[in-house]
Coordinates of C-alpha atoms and ligand atoms in Angstrom, one line a residue:
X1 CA 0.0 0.0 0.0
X2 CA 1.6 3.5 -1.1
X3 CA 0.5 6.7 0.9
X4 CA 1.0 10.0 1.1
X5 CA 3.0 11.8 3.1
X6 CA 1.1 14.8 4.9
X7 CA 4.2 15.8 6.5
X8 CA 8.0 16.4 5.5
X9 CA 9.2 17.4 8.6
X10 CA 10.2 21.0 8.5
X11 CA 11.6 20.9 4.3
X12 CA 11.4 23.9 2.2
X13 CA 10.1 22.4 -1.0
X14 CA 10.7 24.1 -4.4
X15 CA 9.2 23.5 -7.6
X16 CA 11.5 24.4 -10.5
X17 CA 10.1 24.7 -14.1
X18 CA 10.3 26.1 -17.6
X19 CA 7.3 26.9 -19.4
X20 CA 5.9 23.7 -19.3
X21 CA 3.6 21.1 -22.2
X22 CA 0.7 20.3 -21.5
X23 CA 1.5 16.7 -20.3
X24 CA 4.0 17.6 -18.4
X25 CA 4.6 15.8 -15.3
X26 CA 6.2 16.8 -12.3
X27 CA 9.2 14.5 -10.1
X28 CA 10.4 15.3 -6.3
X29 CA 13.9 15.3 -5.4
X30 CA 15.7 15.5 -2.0
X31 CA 19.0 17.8 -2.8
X32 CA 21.5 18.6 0.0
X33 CA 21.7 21.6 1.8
X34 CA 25.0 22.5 0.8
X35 CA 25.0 22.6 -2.3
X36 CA 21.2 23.0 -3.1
X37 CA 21.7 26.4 -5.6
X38 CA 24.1 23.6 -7.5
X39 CA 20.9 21.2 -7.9
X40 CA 18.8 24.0 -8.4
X41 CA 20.8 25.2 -11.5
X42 CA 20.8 21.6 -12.8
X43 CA 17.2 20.5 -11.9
X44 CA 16.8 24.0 -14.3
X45 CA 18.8 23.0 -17.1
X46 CA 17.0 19.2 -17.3
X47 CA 13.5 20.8 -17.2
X48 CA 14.2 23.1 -20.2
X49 CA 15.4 20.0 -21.6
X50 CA 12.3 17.6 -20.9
X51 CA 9.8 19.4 -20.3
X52 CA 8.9 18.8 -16.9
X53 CA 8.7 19.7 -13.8
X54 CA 11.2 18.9 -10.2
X55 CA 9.5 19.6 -6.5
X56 CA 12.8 20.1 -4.6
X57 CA 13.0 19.1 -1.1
X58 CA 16.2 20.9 1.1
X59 CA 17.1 18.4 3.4
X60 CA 18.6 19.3 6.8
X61 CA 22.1 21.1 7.0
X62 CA 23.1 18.0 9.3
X63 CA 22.6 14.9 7.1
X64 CA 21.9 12.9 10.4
X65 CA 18.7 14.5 10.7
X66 CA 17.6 13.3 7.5
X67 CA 18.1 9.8 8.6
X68 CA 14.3 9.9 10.3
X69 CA 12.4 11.7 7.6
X70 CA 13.9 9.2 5.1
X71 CA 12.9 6.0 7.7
X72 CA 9.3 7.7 8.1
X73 CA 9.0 7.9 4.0
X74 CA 9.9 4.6 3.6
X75 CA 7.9 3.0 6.6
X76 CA 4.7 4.6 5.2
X77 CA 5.9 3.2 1.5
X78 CA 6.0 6.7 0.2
X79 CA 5.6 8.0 -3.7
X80 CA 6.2 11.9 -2.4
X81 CA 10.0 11.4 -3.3
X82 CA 11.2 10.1 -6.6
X83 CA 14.8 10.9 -6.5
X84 CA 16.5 10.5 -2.8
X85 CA 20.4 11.4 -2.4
X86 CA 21.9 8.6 -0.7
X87 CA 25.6 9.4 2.0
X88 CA 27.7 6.2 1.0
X89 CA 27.1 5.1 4.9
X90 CA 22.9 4.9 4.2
X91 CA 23.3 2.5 1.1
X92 CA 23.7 -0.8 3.7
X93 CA 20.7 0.9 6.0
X94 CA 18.0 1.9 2.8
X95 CA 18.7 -0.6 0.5
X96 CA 14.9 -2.3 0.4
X97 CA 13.7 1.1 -0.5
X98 CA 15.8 1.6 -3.6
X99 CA 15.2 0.9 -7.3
X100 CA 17.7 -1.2 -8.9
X101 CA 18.2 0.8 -11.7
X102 CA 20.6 -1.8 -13.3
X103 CA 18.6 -2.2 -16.7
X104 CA 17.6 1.1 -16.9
X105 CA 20.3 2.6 -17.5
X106 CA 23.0 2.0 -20.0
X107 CA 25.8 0.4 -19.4
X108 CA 28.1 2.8 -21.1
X109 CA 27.1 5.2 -18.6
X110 CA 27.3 3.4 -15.3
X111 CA 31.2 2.6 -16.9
X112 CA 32.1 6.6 -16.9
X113 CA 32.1 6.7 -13.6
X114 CA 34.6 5.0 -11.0
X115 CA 34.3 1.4 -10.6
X116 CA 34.9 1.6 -6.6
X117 CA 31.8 4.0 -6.7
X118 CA 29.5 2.2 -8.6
X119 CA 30.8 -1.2 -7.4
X120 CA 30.0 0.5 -3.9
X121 CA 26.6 0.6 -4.5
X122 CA 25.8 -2.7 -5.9
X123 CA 24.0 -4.7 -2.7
X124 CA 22.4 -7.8 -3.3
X125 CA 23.5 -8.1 -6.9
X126 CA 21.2 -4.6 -7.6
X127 CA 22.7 -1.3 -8.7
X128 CA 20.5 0.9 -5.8
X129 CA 21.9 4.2 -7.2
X130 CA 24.6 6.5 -8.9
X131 CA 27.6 8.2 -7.9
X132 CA 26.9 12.2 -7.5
X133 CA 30.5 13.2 -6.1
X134 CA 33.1 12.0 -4.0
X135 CA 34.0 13.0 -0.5
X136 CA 37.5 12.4 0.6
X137 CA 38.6 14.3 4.0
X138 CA 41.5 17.0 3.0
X139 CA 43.5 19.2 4.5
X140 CA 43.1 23.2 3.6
X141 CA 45.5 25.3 4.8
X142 CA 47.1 29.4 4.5
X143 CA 49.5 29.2 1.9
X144 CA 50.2 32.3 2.7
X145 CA 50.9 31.8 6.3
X146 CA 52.9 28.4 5.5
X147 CA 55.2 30.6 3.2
X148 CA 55.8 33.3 5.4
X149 CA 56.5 31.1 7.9
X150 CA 58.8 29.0 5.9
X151 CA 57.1 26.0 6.7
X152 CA 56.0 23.1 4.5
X153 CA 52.2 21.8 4.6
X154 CA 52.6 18.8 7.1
X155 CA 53.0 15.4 7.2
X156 CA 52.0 13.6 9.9
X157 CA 49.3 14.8 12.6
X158 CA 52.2 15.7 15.2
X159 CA 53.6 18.2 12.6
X160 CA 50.3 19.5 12.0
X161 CA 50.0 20.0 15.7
X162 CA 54.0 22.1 16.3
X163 CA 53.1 24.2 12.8
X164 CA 49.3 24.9 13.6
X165 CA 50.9 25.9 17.5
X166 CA 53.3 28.2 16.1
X167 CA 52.0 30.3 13.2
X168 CA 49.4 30.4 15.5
X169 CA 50.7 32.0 18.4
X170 CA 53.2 34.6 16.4
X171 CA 50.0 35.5 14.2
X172 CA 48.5 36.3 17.7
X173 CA 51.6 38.0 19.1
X174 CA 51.4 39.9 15.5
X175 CA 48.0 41.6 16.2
X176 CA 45.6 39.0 15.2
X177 CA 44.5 37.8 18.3
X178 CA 41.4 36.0 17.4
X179 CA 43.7 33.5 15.6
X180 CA 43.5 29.6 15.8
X181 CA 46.0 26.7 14.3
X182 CA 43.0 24.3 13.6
X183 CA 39.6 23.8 12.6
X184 CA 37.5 20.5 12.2
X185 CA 34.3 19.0 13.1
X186 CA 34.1 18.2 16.8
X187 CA 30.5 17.8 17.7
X188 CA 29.3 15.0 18.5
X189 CA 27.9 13.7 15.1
X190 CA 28.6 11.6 12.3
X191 CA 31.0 14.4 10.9
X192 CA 33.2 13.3 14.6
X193 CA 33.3 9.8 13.1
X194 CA 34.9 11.0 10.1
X195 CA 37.6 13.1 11.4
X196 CA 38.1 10.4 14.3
X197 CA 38.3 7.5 11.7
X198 CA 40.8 9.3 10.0
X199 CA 43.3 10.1 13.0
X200 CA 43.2 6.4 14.3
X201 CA 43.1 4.6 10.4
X202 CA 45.8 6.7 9.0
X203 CA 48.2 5.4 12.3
X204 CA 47.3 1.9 11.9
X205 CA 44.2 1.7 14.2
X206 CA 41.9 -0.2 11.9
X207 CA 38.3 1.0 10.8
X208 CA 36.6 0.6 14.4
X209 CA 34.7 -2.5 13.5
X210 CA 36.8 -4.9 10.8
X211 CA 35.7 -6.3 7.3
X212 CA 34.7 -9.2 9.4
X213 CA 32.9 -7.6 11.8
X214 CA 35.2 -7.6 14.9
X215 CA 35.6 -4.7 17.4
X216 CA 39.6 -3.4 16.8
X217 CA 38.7 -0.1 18.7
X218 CA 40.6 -0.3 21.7
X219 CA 44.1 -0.1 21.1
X220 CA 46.9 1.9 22.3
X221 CA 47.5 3.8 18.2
X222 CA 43.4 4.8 19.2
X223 CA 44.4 6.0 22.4
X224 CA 47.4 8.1 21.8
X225 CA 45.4 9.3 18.2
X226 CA 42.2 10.7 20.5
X227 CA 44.7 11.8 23.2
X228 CA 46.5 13.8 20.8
X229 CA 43.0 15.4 19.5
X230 CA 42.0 16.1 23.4
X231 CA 44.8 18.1 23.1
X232 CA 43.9 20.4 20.4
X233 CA 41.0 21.7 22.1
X234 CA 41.7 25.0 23.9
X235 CA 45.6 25.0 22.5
X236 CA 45.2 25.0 18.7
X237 CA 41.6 25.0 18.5
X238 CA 38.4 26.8 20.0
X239 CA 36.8 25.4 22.9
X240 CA 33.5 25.5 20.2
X241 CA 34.9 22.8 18.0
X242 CA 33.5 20.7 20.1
X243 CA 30.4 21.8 18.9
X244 CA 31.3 22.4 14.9
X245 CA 30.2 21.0 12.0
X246 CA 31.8 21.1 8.1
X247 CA 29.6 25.0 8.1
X248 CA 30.9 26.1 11.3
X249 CA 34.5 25.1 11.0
X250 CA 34.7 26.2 7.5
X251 CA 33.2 29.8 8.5
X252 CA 36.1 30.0 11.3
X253 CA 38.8 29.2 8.3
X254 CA 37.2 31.4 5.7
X255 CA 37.2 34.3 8.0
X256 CA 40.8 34.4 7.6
X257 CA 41.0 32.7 11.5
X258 CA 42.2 29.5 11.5
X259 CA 45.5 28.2 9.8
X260 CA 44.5 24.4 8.9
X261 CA 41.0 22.8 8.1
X262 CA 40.1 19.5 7.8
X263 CA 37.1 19.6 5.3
X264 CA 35.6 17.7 2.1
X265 CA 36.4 19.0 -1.1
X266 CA 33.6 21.6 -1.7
X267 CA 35.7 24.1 0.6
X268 CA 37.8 24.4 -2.3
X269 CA 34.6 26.1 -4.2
X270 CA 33.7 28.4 -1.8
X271 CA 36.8 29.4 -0.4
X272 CA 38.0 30.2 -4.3
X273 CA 34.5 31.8 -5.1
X274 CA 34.9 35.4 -6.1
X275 CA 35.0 37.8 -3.3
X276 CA 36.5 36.0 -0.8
X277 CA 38.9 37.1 1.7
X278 CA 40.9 33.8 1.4
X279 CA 41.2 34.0 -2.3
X280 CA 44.8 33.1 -4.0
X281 CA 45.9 32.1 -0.2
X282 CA 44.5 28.4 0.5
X283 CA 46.5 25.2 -0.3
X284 CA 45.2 21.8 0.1
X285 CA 47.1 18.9 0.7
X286 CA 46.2 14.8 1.7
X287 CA 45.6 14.6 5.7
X288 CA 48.4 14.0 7.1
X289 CA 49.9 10.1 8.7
X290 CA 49.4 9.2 12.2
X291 CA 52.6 7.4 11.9
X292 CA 55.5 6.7 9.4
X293 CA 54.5 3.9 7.1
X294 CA 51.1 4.2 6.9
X295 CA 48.6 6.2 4.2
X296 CA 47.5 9.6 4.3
X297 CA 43.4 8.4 5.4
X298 CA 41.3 10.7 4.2
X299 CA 37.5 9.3 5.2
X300 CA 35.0 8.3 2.5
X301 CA 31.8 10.2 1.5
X302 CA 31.0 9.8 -1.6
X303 CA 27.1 11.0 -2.4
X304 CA 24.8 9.2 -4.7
X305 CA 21.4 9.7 -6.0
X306 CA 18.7 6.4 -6.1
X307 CA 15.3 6.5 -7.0
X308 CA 12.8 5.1 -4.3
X309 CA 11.0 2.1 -4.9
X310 CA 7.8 3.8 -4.0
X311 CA 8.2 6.4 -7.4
X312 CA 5.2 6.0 -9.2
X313 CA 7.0 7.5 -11.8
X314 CA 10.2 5.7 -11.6
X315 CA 11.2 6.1 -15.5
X316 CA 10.9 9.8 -15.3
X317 CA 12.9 9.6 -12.0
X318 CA 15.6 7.6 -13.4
X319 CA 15.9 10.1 -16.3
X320 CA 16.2 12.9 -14.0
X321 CA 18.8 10.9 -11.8
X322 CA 21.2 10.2 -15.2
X323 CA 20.5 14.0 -15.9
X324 CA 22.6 14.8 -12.1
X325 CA 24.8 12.1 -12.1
X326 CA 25.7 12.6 -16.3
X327 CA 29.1 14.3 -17.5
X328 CA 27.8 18.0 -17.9
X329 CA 26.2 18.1 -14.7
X330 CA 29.1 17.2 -12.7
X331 CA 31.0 19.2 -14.7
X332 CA 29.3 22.2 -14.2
X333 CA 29.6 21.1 -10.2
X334 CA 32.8 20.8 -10.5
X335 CA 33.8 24.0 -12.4
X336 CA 30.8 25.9 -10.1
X337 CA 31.3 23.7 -6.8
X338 CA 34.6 22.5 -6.9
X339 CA 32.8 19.6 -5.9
X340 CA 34.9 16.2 -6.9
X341 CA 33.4 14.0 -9.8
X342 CA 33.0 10.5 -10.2
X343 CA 33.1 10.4 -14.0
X344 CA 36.8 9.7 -14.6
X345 CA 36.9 11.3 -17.9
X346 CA 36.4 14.9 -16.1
X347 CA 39.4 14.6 -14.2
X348 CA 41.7 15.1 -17.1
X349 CA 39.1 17.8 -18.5
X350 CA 40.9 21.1 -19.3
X351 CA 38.1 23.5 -17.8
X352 CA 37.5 21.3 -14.9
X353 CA 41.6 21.2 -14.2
X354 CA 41.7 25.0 -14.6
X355 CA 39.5 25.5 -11.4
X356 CA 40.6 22.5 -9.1
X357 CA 44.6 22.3 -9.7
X358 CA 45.0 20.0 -7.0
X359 CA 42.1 17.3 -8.9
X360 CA 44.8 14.5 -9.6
X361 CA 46.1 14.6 -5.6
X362 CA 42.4 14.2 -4.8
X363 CA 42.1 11.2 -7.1
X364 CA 45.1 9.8 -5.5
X365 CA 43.5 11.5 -1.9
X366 CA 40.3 9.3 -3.0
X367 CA 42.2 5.9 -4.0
X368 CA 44.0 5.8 -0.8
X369 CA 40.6 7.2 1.2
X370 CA 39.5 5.0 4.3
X371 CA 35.7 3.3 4.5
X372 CA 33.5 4.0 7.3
X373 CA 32.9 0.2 8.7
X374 CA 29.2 0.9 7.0
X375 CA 29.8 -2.4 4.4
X376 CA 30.4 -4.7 7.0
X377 CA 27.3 -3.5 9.4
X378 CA 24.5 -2.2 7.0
X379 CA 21.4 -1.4 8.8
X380 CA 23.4 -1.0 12.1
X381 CA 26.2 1.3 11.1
X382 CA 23.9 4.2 12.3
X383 CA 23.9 2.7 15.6
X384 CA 27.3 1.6 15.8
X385 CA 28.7 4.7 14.5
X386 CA 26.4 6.6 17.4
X387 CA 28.0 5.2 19.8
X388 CA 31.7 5.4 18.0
X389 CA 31.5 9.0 18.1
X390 CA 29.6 9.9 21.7
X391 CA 32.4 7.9 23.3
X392 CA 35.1 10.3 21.2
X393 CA 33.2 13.4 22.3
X394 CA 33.5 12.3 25.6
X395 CA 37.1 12.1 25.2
X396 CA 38.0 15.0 23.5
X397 CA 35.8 16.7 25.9
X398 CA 38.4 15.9 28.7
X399 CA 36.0 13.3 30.4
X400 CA 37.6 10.7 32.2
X401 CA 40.5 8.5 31.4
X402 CA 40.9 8.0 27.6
X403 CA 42.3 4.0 28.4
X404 CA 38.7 3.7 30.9
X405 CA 36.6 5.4 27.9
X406 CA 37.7 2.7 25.4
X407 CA 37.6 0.1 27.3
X408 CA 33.9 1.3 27.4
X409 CA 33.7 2.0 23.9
X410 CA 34.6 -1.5 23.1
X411 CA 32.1 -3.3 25.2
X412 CA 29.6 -1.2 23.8
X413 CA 30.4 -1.7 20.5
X414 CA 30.6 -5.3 21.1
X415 CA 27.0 -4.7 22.2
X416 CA 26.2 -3.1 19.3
X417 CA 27.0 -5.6 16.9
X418 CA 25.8 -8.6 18.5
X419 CA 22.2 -6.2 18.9
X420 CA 22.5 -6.3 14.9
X421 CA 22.8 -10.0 14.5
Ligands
GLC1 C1 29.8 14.7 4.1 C2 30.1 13.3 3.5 C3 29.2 12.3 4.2 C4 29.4 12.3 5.7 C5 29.0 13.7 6.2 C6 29.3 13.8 7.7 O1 28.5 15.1 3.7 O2 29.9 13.3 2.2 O3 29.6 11.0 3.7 O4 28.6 11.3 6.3 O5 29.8 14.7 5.5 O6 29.0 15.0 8.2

């Protein structure tokens, strides 16, 4: 039985047309909230093209909070939303509710894009939805600062810390003296599990739960990775990380405050965009090693676009969905966004190159990018990865004894997993 929705909790919906045909129809599509003008301008560009017409649906700045309005769509079977952008970590937890698109569209097209993103969303022998752009945690820094400093962007984490410390504090002693070394995402969300994955994976500290589902959390590379973080707070960073997300963190950097940020690529596109006060004076760089030896671990968030199972106009949906995920769209995202594409051929694309220099370090940023355990739980990463990142707030937060908190973490984990049994 297929409802209707009375209620999408708190959305501003959209419609986007051109002059429309008489049998026009219309198709609703979630689009995040960062880069909604982006999906605006496309969701444009297809409707000219086809005639028809696209509700958009904003979804929540925090992509957590869509989680519910997604499970309360799909629980009441749905056909409000046609096209639904998917984070990499929801593909295991919605999968029943997604088309497989696999013979609708061509096989030519599903082969533009990376293999390890498509291949990524193949469940159950069903392609459930297309690439849109890939996330891979980077480091942004002051070029400007580095150079006048003398310094080189950093390595390893410790590096980061002793470079962030100093520019810092002679920026301060300079005349500056709302200056910080570092912002990232501290709050306690599923932006923490990112950052945190990548301090612990790129010293050797696993992927908190393993391919084969075991806990690997509590180890002494964890502990000395989150003691090292605890210690940003206050020295090299604002007491208010703790509650930042990507927006807050990257307003602190764009205002010309911070010296490093840990972001996902699309900081590259506002941070460039004309009229900034950091433009001509950012680098970016891999994130750095936790310890000689291993890879620079940038966390993986690539987005993708599925059509719901509950479309009642799933060929118009799909159409729409090859539209975003298609060569001009991304490249227009790119070139507009600097958002990262997952069509290969655009990263040796002369235009695209032009506005994102640092496109093949990326690629190599996203090759050696580490996987949120979300394969090897499915439906219970969201629970798992909960827990995983209220037990680092707690930590960074200077609560108890970081050996005592993961100790706890572990059991809890453990908890967790046999709960999703
Ligand atoms: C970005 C990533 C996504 C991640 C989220 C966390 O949107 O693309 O994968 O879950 O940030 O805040």
């Amino acid at each position: 039985m297929k409802h209707k929705l009375k209620m999408l909790a708190g959305m501003a919906v959209v419609t986007i047309a051109s002059s429309l045909p008489a049998n026009a129809e219309t198709v609703s599509m979630f689009c995040s909230a960062t880069d909604y003008e982006l999906c605006e301008k496309a969701v444009a560009k297809w409707s000219e093209k086809t005639g028809n017409e696209v509700k958009l649906n904003r979804m929540p700045q925090n992509l957590d909070d869509a989680i519910p309005i997604y499970q309360q769509l799909f629980a009441a079977q749905s056909s409000d939303i046609d096209v639904l952008y998917i984070d990499v970590i929801w593909l295991g937890m919605f999968k029943d509710h997604l088309l497989d698109v696999t013979s609708m569209i061509p096989e030519d097209e599903v082969k533009a894009h990376f293999a390890s993103a498509t291949d990524a969303a193949r469940l159950d022998g069903k392609l459930l939805a297309m690439p849109f752009y890939i996330d891979t945690g980077l480091m942004f820094y002051r070029k400007d600062l580095l150079e006048k400093y003398g310094k080189e962007p950093p390595k390893t984490w410790d590096e980061m810390t002793a470079t962030a410390k100093e520019i810092q504090d002679a920026e301060r002693k300079a005349g500056n003296p709302d200056m910080w070394g570092y912002a990232w995402q501290g709050r306690s969300y599923e932006g923490l599990t990112c950052d945190a994955l990548e301090w612990i994976a790129s010293a050797g500290g696993g992927t908190i739960i393993s391919d084969n589902g075991e806990v690997t959390i509590n180890s002494p590379v964890t502990e000395a990775a989150l003691t090292r973080a605890r210690g940003w707070i206050g020295t090299i960073s604002p007491e208010g990380v703790l509650n930042y997300d990507e927006e807050n963190s990257r307003t602190l950097f764009e205002s010309g405050n911070a010296v490093f940020h840990r972001n996902w690529p699309y900081v590259w596109g506002t941070s460039q965009a004309e009229g900034g006060k950091l433009v001509g004076k950012v680098g970016v760089s891999a994130l750095p090693l936790g310890a000689e030896g291993q890879k620079s671990s940038g966390t993986l968030g690539t987005a993708y676009l599925g059509v719901s199972k509950y479309s009642e106009k799933q060929e118009l949906a799909t159409d729409l969905l090859r539209y975003m995920v298609g060569f001009e769209d991304q490249k227009m995202r790119a070139i507009e966004g600097g958002y990262n594409p997952t069509v290969a051929a655009l990263y040796e694309d002369a235009d695209v190159l032009a506005k994102i220099p640092f496109l093949g370090m990326a690629k190599t940023a996203f090759e050696e990018s580490v996987a949120r355990p979300s394969a090897a739980t499915g439906k219970n990463y969201n629970r798992i990865s909960r827990t995983f990142y209220r037990a680092v707030h707690d930590i960074i937060s200077g609560k108890d004894d970081v050996a005592k908190e993961l100790a706890d973490l572990e059991r809890r984990l453990q908890r967790d997993v046999r709960a999703g049994e």
